[in-house]
Coordinates of N, CA and C in Angstrom, one line a residue:
X1 N 0.9 -1.2 0.0 CA 0.0 0.0 0.0 C 0.9 1.3 -0.1
X2 N 2.0 1.2 0.7 CA 2.8 2.4 0.8 C 3.6 2.7 -0.6
X3 N 3.6 1.7 -1.5 CA 4.1 2.0 -2.9 C 3.1 2.5 -3.8
X4 N 1.8 2.2 -3.5 CA 0.8 2.9 -4.3 C 0.4 4.2 -3.9
X5 N 0.4 4.4 -2.6 CA 0.0 5.7 -2.0 C 1.1 6.1 -1.0
X6 N 2.3 6.4 -1.5 CA 3.4 6.8 -0.6 C 3.1 8.1 0.3
X7 N 2.3 9.0 -0.4 CA 2.0 10.3 0.2 C 1.3 10.1 1.6
X8 N 0.6 8.9 1.8 CA -0.1 8.7 3.1 C 0.9 8.1 4.0
X9 N 2.0 7.7 3.7 CA 3.0 7.1 4.7 C 4.3 7.7 4.9
X10 N 4.6 8.7 4.2 CA 5.9 9.4 4.4 C 5.7 10.9 4.3
X11 N 6.7 11.7 4.7 CA 6.5 13.2 4.8 C 6.6 13.8 3.4
X12 N 5.9 14.9 3.4 CA 5.9 15.7 2.0 C 7.2 16.0 1.5
X13 N 8.2 16.2 2.2 CA 9.6 16.6 1.8 C 10.1 15.4 0.9
X14 N 9.9 14.2 1.3 CA 10.3 13.0 0.5 C 9.6 13.0 -0.7
X15 N 8.3 13.1 -0.7 CA 7.5 13.0 -1.9 C 7.9 14.1 -2.9
X16 N 8.1 15.3 -2.4 CA 8.5 16.4 -3.3 C 9.9 16.0 -4.0
X17 N 10.8 15.5 -3.2 CA 12.1 15.2 -3.7 C 12.0 14.0 -4.8
X18 N 11.2 13.1 -4.5 CA 10.9 12.1 -5.4 C 10.3 12.5 -6.7
X19 N 9.4 13.4 -6.6 CA 8.8 14.0 -7.8 C 9.7 14.7 -8.6
X20 N 10.6 15.6 -7.9 CA 11.6 16.3 -8.7 C 12.6 15.4 -9.3
X21 N 13.0 14.2 -8.7 CA 13.9 13.2 -9.4 C 13.1 12.6 -10.6
X22 N 11.9 12.4 -10.5 CA 11.1 11.8 -11.6 C 11.1 12.7 -12.7
X23 N 10.9 14.0 -12.5 CA 10.8 15.1 -13.6 C 12.1 15.2 -14.3
X24 N 13.2 15.1 -13.5 CA 14.6 15.3 -14.2 C 15.1 14.0 -14.6
X25 N 14.4 12.9 -14.4 CA 14.9 11.6 -14.8 C 16.2 11.2 -14.1
X26 N 16.4 11.6 -12.9 CA 17.6 11.2 -12.1 C 17.3 10.5 -10.9
X27 N 17.9 9.3 -10.8 CA 17.6 8.5 -9.6 C 18.2 9.2 -8.3
X28 N 17.6 8.8 -7.3 CA 17.9 9.4 -6.0 C 17.7 8.7 -4.7
X29 N 18.3 9.0 -3.7 CA 18.0 8.4 -2.4 C 17.5 9.6 -1.6
X30 N 16.4 9.3 -0.8 CA 15.8 10.3 -0.2 C 15.7 9.9 1.4
X31 N 16.2 10.8 2.2 CA 16.2 10.6 3.6 C 14.8 11.1 4.2
X32 N 14.2 10.2 5.0 CA 13.0 10.6 5.5 C 13.2 10.7 7.0
X33 N 12.8 11.9 7.6 CA 13.1 12.0 9.0 C 11.6 12.1 9.7
X34 N 11.7 11.9 11.0 CA 10.4 11.9 11.7 C 9.8 13.2 11.8
X35 N 8.5 13.4 12.1 CA 7.8 14.6 11.9 C 8.0 15.6 13.0
X36 N 8.6 15.4 14.1 CA 8.7 16.3 15.3 C 10.1 16.8 15.4
X37 N 10.3 17.4 16.4 CA 11.7 18.0 16.9 C 12.2 17.1 18.0
X38 N 13.5 17.1 18.2 CA 14.2 16.4 19.3 C 13.8 17.0 20.5
X39 N 13.4 18.2 20.6 CA 13.1 18.9 21.9 C 11.8 18.3 22.5
X40 N 11.0 17.7 21.7 CA 9.7 17.0 22.2 C 10.1 15.6 22.6
X41 N 9.8 15.2 23.9 CA 10.1 13.9 24.4 C 9.5 12.9 23.6
X42 N 8.2 13.2 23.1 CA 7.4 12.2 22.3 C 8.2 11.6 21.1
X43 N 9.2 12.4 20.7 CA 10.0 12.0 19.5 C 10.8 10.7 19.8
X44 N 11.0 10.4 21.2 CA 11.7 9.1 21.5 C 11.0 7.9 21.0
X45 N 9.6 8.0 20.8 CA 8.8 6.8 20.2 C 8.3 7.1 18.8
X46 N 8.8 8.1 18.1 CA 8.4 8.4 16.8 C 8.6 7.2 15.8
X47 N 9.7 6.4 16.1 CA 10.0 5.2 15.2 C 8.7 4.2 15.3
X48 N 8.0 4.2 16.4 CA 6.9 3.4 16.5 C 5.7 3.9 15.7
X49 N 5.3 5.1 16.1 CA 4.1 5.5 15.5 C 4.2 5.9 14.0
X50 N 5.4 6.2 13.6 CA 5.6 6.5 12.1 C 6.2 5.5 11.3
X51 N 6.3 4.2 11.8 CA 6.8 3.0 11.2 C 5.9 2.7 10.0
X52 N 6.5 2.8 8.8 CA 5.8 2.5 7.5 C 5.2 1.1 7.5
X53 N 5.9 0.2 7.9 CA 5.4 -1.2 7.9 C 4.3 -1.5 8.8
X54 N 4.3 -0.9 10.0 CA 3.3 -1.1 11.0 C 2.1 -0.4 10.6
X55 N 2.2 0.8 10.1 CA 1.1 1.6 9.6 C 0.4 1.0 8.4
X56 N 1.2 0.3 7.5 CA 0.6 -0.4 6.4 C -0.2 -1.6 6.9
X57 N 0.4 -2.4 7.9 CA -0.4 -3.3 8.5 C -1.7 -3.0 9.1
X58 N -1.7 -1.8 9.7 CA -2.8 -1.4 10.5 C -3.9 -0.9 9.4
X59 N -3.5 -0.2 8.4 CA -4.5 0.2 7.3 C -5.1 -0.9 6.6
X60 N -4.2 -1.9 6.3 CA -4.5 -3.2 5.6 C -5.5 -3.9 6.4
X61 N -5.2 -4.1 7.7 CA -6.2 -4.8 8.7 C -7.6 -4.2 8.6
X62 N -7.7 -2.9 8.6 CA -9.0 -2.2 8.6 C -9.7 -2.3 7.2
X63 N -8.9 -2.5 6.2 CA -9.5 -2.8 4.8 C -10.1 -4.2 4.8
X64 N -9.4 -5.2 5.4 CA -9.8 -6.5 5.5 C -11.0 -6.8 6.4
X65 N -11.1 -6.0 7.5 CA -12.0 -6.1 8.5 C -12.8 -4.7 8.7
X66 N -13.5 -4.2 7.7 CA -14.1 -2.9 7.8 C -15.3 -2.9 8.8
X67 N -15.3 -1.7 9.6 CA -16.3 -1.7 10.7 C -17.7 -1.8 10.3
X68 N -17.9 -1.5 9.1 CA -19.3 -1.3 8.5 C -19.8 -2.7 7.8
X69 N -18.9 -3.7 7.9 CA -19.2 -5.0 7.2 C -20.4 -5.6 7.7
X70 N -21.3 -6.1 6.9 CA -22.4 -7.0 7.2 C -22.4 -8.2 6.3
X71 N -22.7 -9.4 7.0 CA -22.7 -10.6 6.2 C -23.4 -10.7 5.0
X72 N -24.5 -9.9 4.8 CA -25.4 -9.8 3.6 C -24.5 -9.3 2.4
X73 N -23.4 -8.7 2.6 CA -22.7 -8.1 1.5 C -22.0 -9.2 0.7
X74 N -21.5 -10.4 1.3 CA -20.8 -11.4 0.6 C -20.5 -12.6 1.5
X75 N -19.9 -12.3 2.7 CA -19.4 -13.5 3.5 C -19.3 -13.0 4.9
X76 N -19.2 -14.0 5.8 CA -19.2 -13.7 7.2 C -17.7 -13.6 7.5
X77 N -17.3 -12.5 8.3 CA -16.0 -12.2 8.8 C -15.9 -12.8 10.3
X78 N -15.4 -14.0 10.3 CA -15.5 -14.6 11.6 C -14.6 -13.9 12.7
X79 N -15.2 -13.8 13.8 CA -14.5 -13.1 15.0 C -14.0 -11.7 14.7
X80 N -14.6 -11.0 13.9 CA -14.2 -9.6 13.5 C -14.0 -8.7 14.8
X81 N -15.0 -8.7 15.6 CA -15.0 -7.9 16.8 C -13.9 -8.4 17.8
X82 N -13.7 -9.7 18.0 CA -12.6 -10.1 18.7 C -11.3 -9.8 18.2
X83 N -11.1 -9.9 16.9 CA -9.8 -9.6 16.3 C -9.5 -8.1 16.4
X84 N -10.6 -7.3 16.2 CA -10.4 -5.9 16.4 C -9.8 -5.5 17.8
X85 N -10.5 -6.1 18.9 CA -10.0 -6.0 20.2 C -8.5 -6.4 20.4
X86 N -8.3 -7.6 20.0 CA -6.9 -8.3 20.1 C -5.9 -7.3 19.5
X87 N -6.1 -7.1 18.2 CA -5.0 -6.2 17.4 C -4.7 -4.9 18.1
X88 N -5.8 -4.2 18.4 CA -5.6 -2.9 19.0 C -5.1 -2.9 20.4
X89 N -5.5 -4.0 21.1 CA -4.9 -4.2 22.5 C -3.4 -4.5 22.4
X90 N -3.0 -5.3 21.3 CA -1.5 -5.6 21.2 C -0.8 -4.3 20.8
X91 N -1.3 -3.5 19.9 CA -0.7 -2.3 19.5 C -0.6 -1.3 20.7
X92 N -1.5 -1.2 21.5 CA -1.4 -0.2 22.6 C -0.5 -0.7 23.7
X93 N -0.5 -2.0 23.9 CA 0.4 -2.5 24.9 C 1.9 -2.4 24.5
X94 N 2.0 -2.7 23.2 CA 3.5 -2.6 22.7 C 3.8 -1.1 22.7
X95 N 3.0 -0.2 22.4 CA 3.3 1.2 22.5 C 3.7 1.6 23.8
X96 N 3.0 1.2 24.8 CA 3.2 1.5 26.2 C 4.6 0.9 26.6
X97 N 4.9 -0.4 26.1 CA 6.2 -0.9 26.5 C 7.3 -0.1 25.8
X98 N 7.1 0.4 24.6 CA 8.1 1.2 23.9 C 8.3 2.5 24.6
X99 N 7.3 3.1 25.1 CA 7.3 4.4 25.8 C 8.1 4.2 27.1
X100 N 7.7 3.1 27.9 CA 8.6 2.8 29.2 C 10.0 2.6 28.9
X101 N 10.4 2.0 27.8 CA 11.8 1.7 27.5 C 12.4 2.9 27.1
X102 N 11.7 4.0 26.8 CA 12.3 5.3 26.4 C 12.1 6.4 27.5
X103 N 11.8 5.9 28.6 CA 11.6 6.8 29.8 C 10.4 7.7 29.7
X104 N 9.4 7.2 29.0 CA 8.2 8.0 29.0 C 7.0 7.2 29.8
X105 N 6.1 7.9 30.3 CA 4.9 7.3 30.9 C 4.0 6.6 29.9
X106 N 3.3 5.7 30.3 CA 2.4 5.0 29.5 C 1.3 6.1 29.0
X107 N 0.7 5.7 27.9 CA -0.4 6.7 27.4 C -1.5 6.9 28.3
X108 N -1.9 8.2 28.6 CA -3.0 8.5 29.4 C -4.3 8.0 28.9
X109 N -5.3 7.7 29.7 CA -6.6 7.5 29.2 C -7.2 8.8 28.6
X110 N -8.0 8.5 27.5 CA -8.6 9.6 26.8 C -9.8 10.1 27.6
X111 N -9.9 11.4 27.7 CA -11.2 12.0 28.4 C -11.7 13.0 27.4
X112 N -13.0 12.9 27.2 CA -13.6 13.8 26.2 C -13.6 15.3 26.8
X113 N -13.6 15.5 28.1 CA -13.7 16.8 28.6 C -12.3 17.5 28.8
X114 N -11.2 16.7 28.6 CA -9.8 17.3 28.9 C -9.1 17.4 27.5
X115 N -8.2 18.3 27.4 CA -7.6 18.6 26.2 C -6.5 17.5 25.9
X116 N -6.2 17.4 24.6 CA -5.1 16.5 24.2 C -3.9 17.3 24.2
X117 N -3.0 17.0 25.2 CA -1.9 17.9 25.5 C -0.9 18.0 24.3
X118 N -0.5 16.8 23.6 CA 0.6 16.8 22.7 C -0.1 17.0 21.4
X119 N 0.3 18.0 20.6 CA 0.0 18.2 19.2 C 0.6 17.2 18.2
X120 N 0.3 17.2 17.0 CA 0.9 16.3 16.0 C 0.8 17.0 14.6
X121 N 1.9 16.9 14.0 CA 1.9 17.5 12.5 C 2.4 16.3 11.7
X122 N 1.5 15.6 10.9 CA 1.9 14.4 10.2 C 2.8 14.7 9.0
X123 N 2.8 15.8 8.4 CA 3.6 16.1 7.3 C 3.3 15.3 6.1
X124 N 2.1 14.7 6.0 CA 1.8 14.0 4.9 C 0.8 14.7 4.0
X125 N 0.6 14.3 2.8 CA -0.1 15.1 1.9 C -1.3 14.3 1.3
X126 N -2.3 14.9 0.8 CA -3.3 14.3 0.0 C -2.8 14.0 -1.4
X127 N -3.5 13.1 -2.2 CA -2.9 12.6 -3.4 C -2.7 13.7 -4.4
X128 N -3.7 14.7 -4.4 CA -3.6 15.8 -5.4 C -3.0 17.1 -4.8
X129 N -2.2 17.0 -3.7 CA -1.7 18.2 -3.0 C -2.4 18.6 -1.9
X130 N -1.7 19.3 -1.1 CA -2.3 19.9 0.2 C -1.9 19.0 1.4
X131 N -1.5 19.7 2.4 CA -1.0 19.0 3.7 C -2.2 18.4 4.4
X132 N -1.9 17.3 5.1 CA -3.0 16.8 6.0 C -3.0 17.9 7.1
X133 N -4.1 18.1 7.8 CA -4.1 19.2 8.9 C -3.2 18.7 10.2
X134 N -2.7 19.6 10.8 CA -2.0 19.2 12.1 C -2.9 19.5 13.3
X135 N -2.4 19.0 14.4 CA -3.3 19.1 15.6 C -2.3 19.9 16.5
X136 N -2.6 21.2 17.0 CA -1.9 21.9 17.9 C -2.0 21.3 19.3
X137 N -0.9 21.6 20.2 CA -1.0 21.3 21.6 C -2.3 21.7 22.2
X138 N -2.7 21.1 23.2 CA -3.8 21.3 24.0 C -5.2 21.6 23.3
X139 N -5.4 20.8 22.3 CA -6.7 20.9 21.6 C -7.8 20.1 22.5
X140 N -8.9 20.8 22.5 CA -10.1 20.1 23.2 C -11.1 19.6 22.1
X141 N -11.7 18.4 22.5 CA -12.7 17.9 21.5 C -13.8 18.8 21.3
X142 N -14.4 18.9 20.1 CA -15.5 19.9 19.9 C -16.5 19.0 19.1
X143 N -17.7 19.6 19.1 CA -18.8 18.9 18.3 C -18.5 19.2 16.9
X144 N -18.8 18.2 16.0 CA -18.6 18.4 14.5 C -20.0 18.3 13.9
X145 N -20.5 19.4 13.4 CA -21.9 19.5 12.9 C -22.1 18.3 11.9
X146 N -23.2 17.6 12.1 CA -23.6 16.6 11.1 C -22.9 15.3 11.3
X147 N -21.9 15.3 12.2 CA -21.1 14.0 12.3 C -21.1 13.4 13.7
X148 N -20.8 14.3 14.8 CA -20.9 13.8 16.2 C -20.8 15.1 17.0
X149 N -21.5 14.8 18.3 CA -21.5 15.7 19.4 C -20.8 15.0 20.5
X150 N -20.1 15.7 21.2 CA -19.4 15.2 22.4 C -20.4 14.5 23.4
X151 N -21.5 15.2 23.6 CA -22.5 14.7 24.5 C -22.9 13.2 24.0
X152 N -23.2 13.0 22.8 CA -23.6 11.7 22.2 C -22.5 10.6 22.4
X153 N -21.2 11.1 22.3 CA -20.1 10.2 22.4 C -19.9 9.8 23.9
X154 N -20.2 10.7 24.9 CA -20.2 10.3 26.2 C -21.3 9.4 26.6
X155 N -22.5 9.5 25.9 CA -23.6 8.6 26.1 C -23.2 7.3 25.6
X156 N -22.7 7.1 24.5 CA -22.3 5.8 23.9 C -21.2 5.2 24.8
X157 N -20.2 5.8 25.1 CA -19.2 5.3 26.0 C -19.8 4.9 27.3
X158 N -20.7 5.7 27.9 CA -21.4 5.2 29.1 C -22.2 3.9 28.9
X159 N -22.9 3.8 27.8 CA -23.7 2.6 27.5 C -22.8 1.3 27.4
X160 N -21.6 1.5 26.7 CA -20.8 0.4 26.5 C -20.1 0.0 27.8
X161 N -19.7 0.8 28.8 CA -19.3 0.6 30.0 C -20.4 -0.2 30.8
X162 N -21.6 0.3 30.8 CA -22.7 -0.3 31.6 C -22.9 -1.8 31.1
X163 N -22.9 -1.9 29.7 CA -23.1 -3.2 29.2 C -22.0 -4.2 29.6
X164 N -20.8 -3.7 29.7 CA -19.8 -4.7 30.2 C -19.9 -4.9 31.7
X165 N -20.2 -3.9 32.4 CA -20.5 -4.1 33.9 C -21.6 -5.1 34.1
X166 N -22.7 -5.0 33.3 CA -23.9 -5.8 33.6 C -23.7 -7.2 32.9
X167 N -22.9 -7.3 32.0 CA -22.6 -8.7 31.3 C -23.5 -9.0 30.2
X168 N -24.3 -8.0 29.7 CA -25.1 -8.1 28.5 C -25.3 -6.9 27.8
X169 N -25.7 -7.1 26.5 CA -26.0 -5.9 25.8 C -27.5 -6.0 25.4
X170 N -28.2 -4.9 25.0 CA -29.5 -4.9 24.6 C -29.5 -4.5 23.1
X171 N -30.1 -5.5 22.3 CA -30.1 -5.3 20.8 C -31.2 -4.4 20.4
X172 N -31.3 -4.1 19.1 CA -32.4 -3.2 18.6 C -33.9 -3.7 19.0
X173 N -34.0 -4.9 19.2 CA -35.4 -5.4 19.4 C -35.6 -5.5 20.9
X174 N -34.6 -5.0 21.8 CA -34.7 -5.0 23.2 C -34.4 -6.4 23.8
X175 N -33.8 -7.3 23.0 CA -33.5 -8.5 23.5 C -32.1 -8.4 24.2
X176 N -31.9 -9.1 25.3 CA -30.6 -9.2 26.0 C -29.8 -10.2 25.4
X177 N -28.4 -9.8 25.1 CA -27.4 -10.7 24.6 C -26.3 -10.8 25.6
X178 N -26.1 -12.1 26.1 CA -25.1 -12.3 27.1 C -23.8 -12.1 26.5
X179 N -22.9 -11.4 27.2 CA -21.6 -11.2 26.7 C -20.5 -11.8 27.7
X180 N -21.0 -12.7 28.7 CA -20.1 -13.3 29.6 C -20.0 -14.8 29.1
X181 N -19.5 -14.9 27.9 CA -19.3 -16.2 27.4 C -18.2 -16.0 26.3
X182 N -17.9 -17.2 25.6 CA -16.7 -17.1 24.6 C -17.0 -16.2 23.4
X183 N -18.2 -15.8 23.2 CA -18.5 -15.0 22.1 C -18.6 -13.4 22.5
X184 N -18.5 -13.1 23.9 CA -18.8 -11.9 24.4 C -17.8 -10.8 23.8
X185 N -16.5 -11.2 23.9 CA -15.4 -10.2 23.4 C -15.7 -9.9 21.8
X186 N -16.2 -10.8 21.1 CA -16.5 -10.6 19.6 C -17.6 -9.5 19.6
X187 N -18.6 -9.6 20.3 CA -19.7 -8.7 20.3 C -19.3 -7.3 20.8
X188 N -18.6 -7.3 22.0 CA -18.0 -6.0 22.5 C -17.1 -5.4 21.6
X189 N -16.3 -6.1 20.9 CA -15.3 -5.6 20.0 C -16.0 -4.9 18.8
X190 N -17.1 -5.6 18.3 CA -17.8 -5.0 17.2 C -18.5 -3.6 17.7
X191 N -18.9 -3.6 18.8 CA -19.6 -2.4 19.3 C -18.6 -1.3 19.5
X192 N -17.5 -1.5 20.1 CA -16.4 -0.6 20.2 C -15.9 -0.1 19.0
X193 N -15.7 -0.9 18.1 CA -15.1 -0.5 16.8 C -16.1 0.4 16.0
X194 N -17.4 0.1 16.0 CA -18.3 0.9 15.4 C -18.4 2.3 16.0

């Protein structure tokens, strides 16, 4: 995937240098550096978050197991929710281990009412130009008209936590579905992913 859409996986400086080399018909080697500055302690783990192979794997995984998939489209994706939970749990645990080995604290829990302290500038581009937007430090979550409201997200999160605590979910017809069994993680994973 990174060979077909390299602009999604490496910074714009490398893409621009490669484009110039192609225009002048001169082969070249292009050094790609991480997106931040060495002054930011988070750069100690940039090798993990900006790893092209890992990011390709993650994107490909979501293409193979899309959150919107329904069996009626073609076939059943066995244990999709369980796999979602397992893959993302492995990624977050590994990231925390990398952080600890680089003298950083584990990632804090996300809180809708608190700001995201660390900003991020991806330095990647859209296919036909234009930089991906960056996120400045201390950004607070905001409602997005027509997409999501923070209040709604808080309600959904609360319902998921309640379902886990009670050991069952309630489906559209009002029927209780037990999640305290071998299929429970699959059901919960599907709900969290969506």
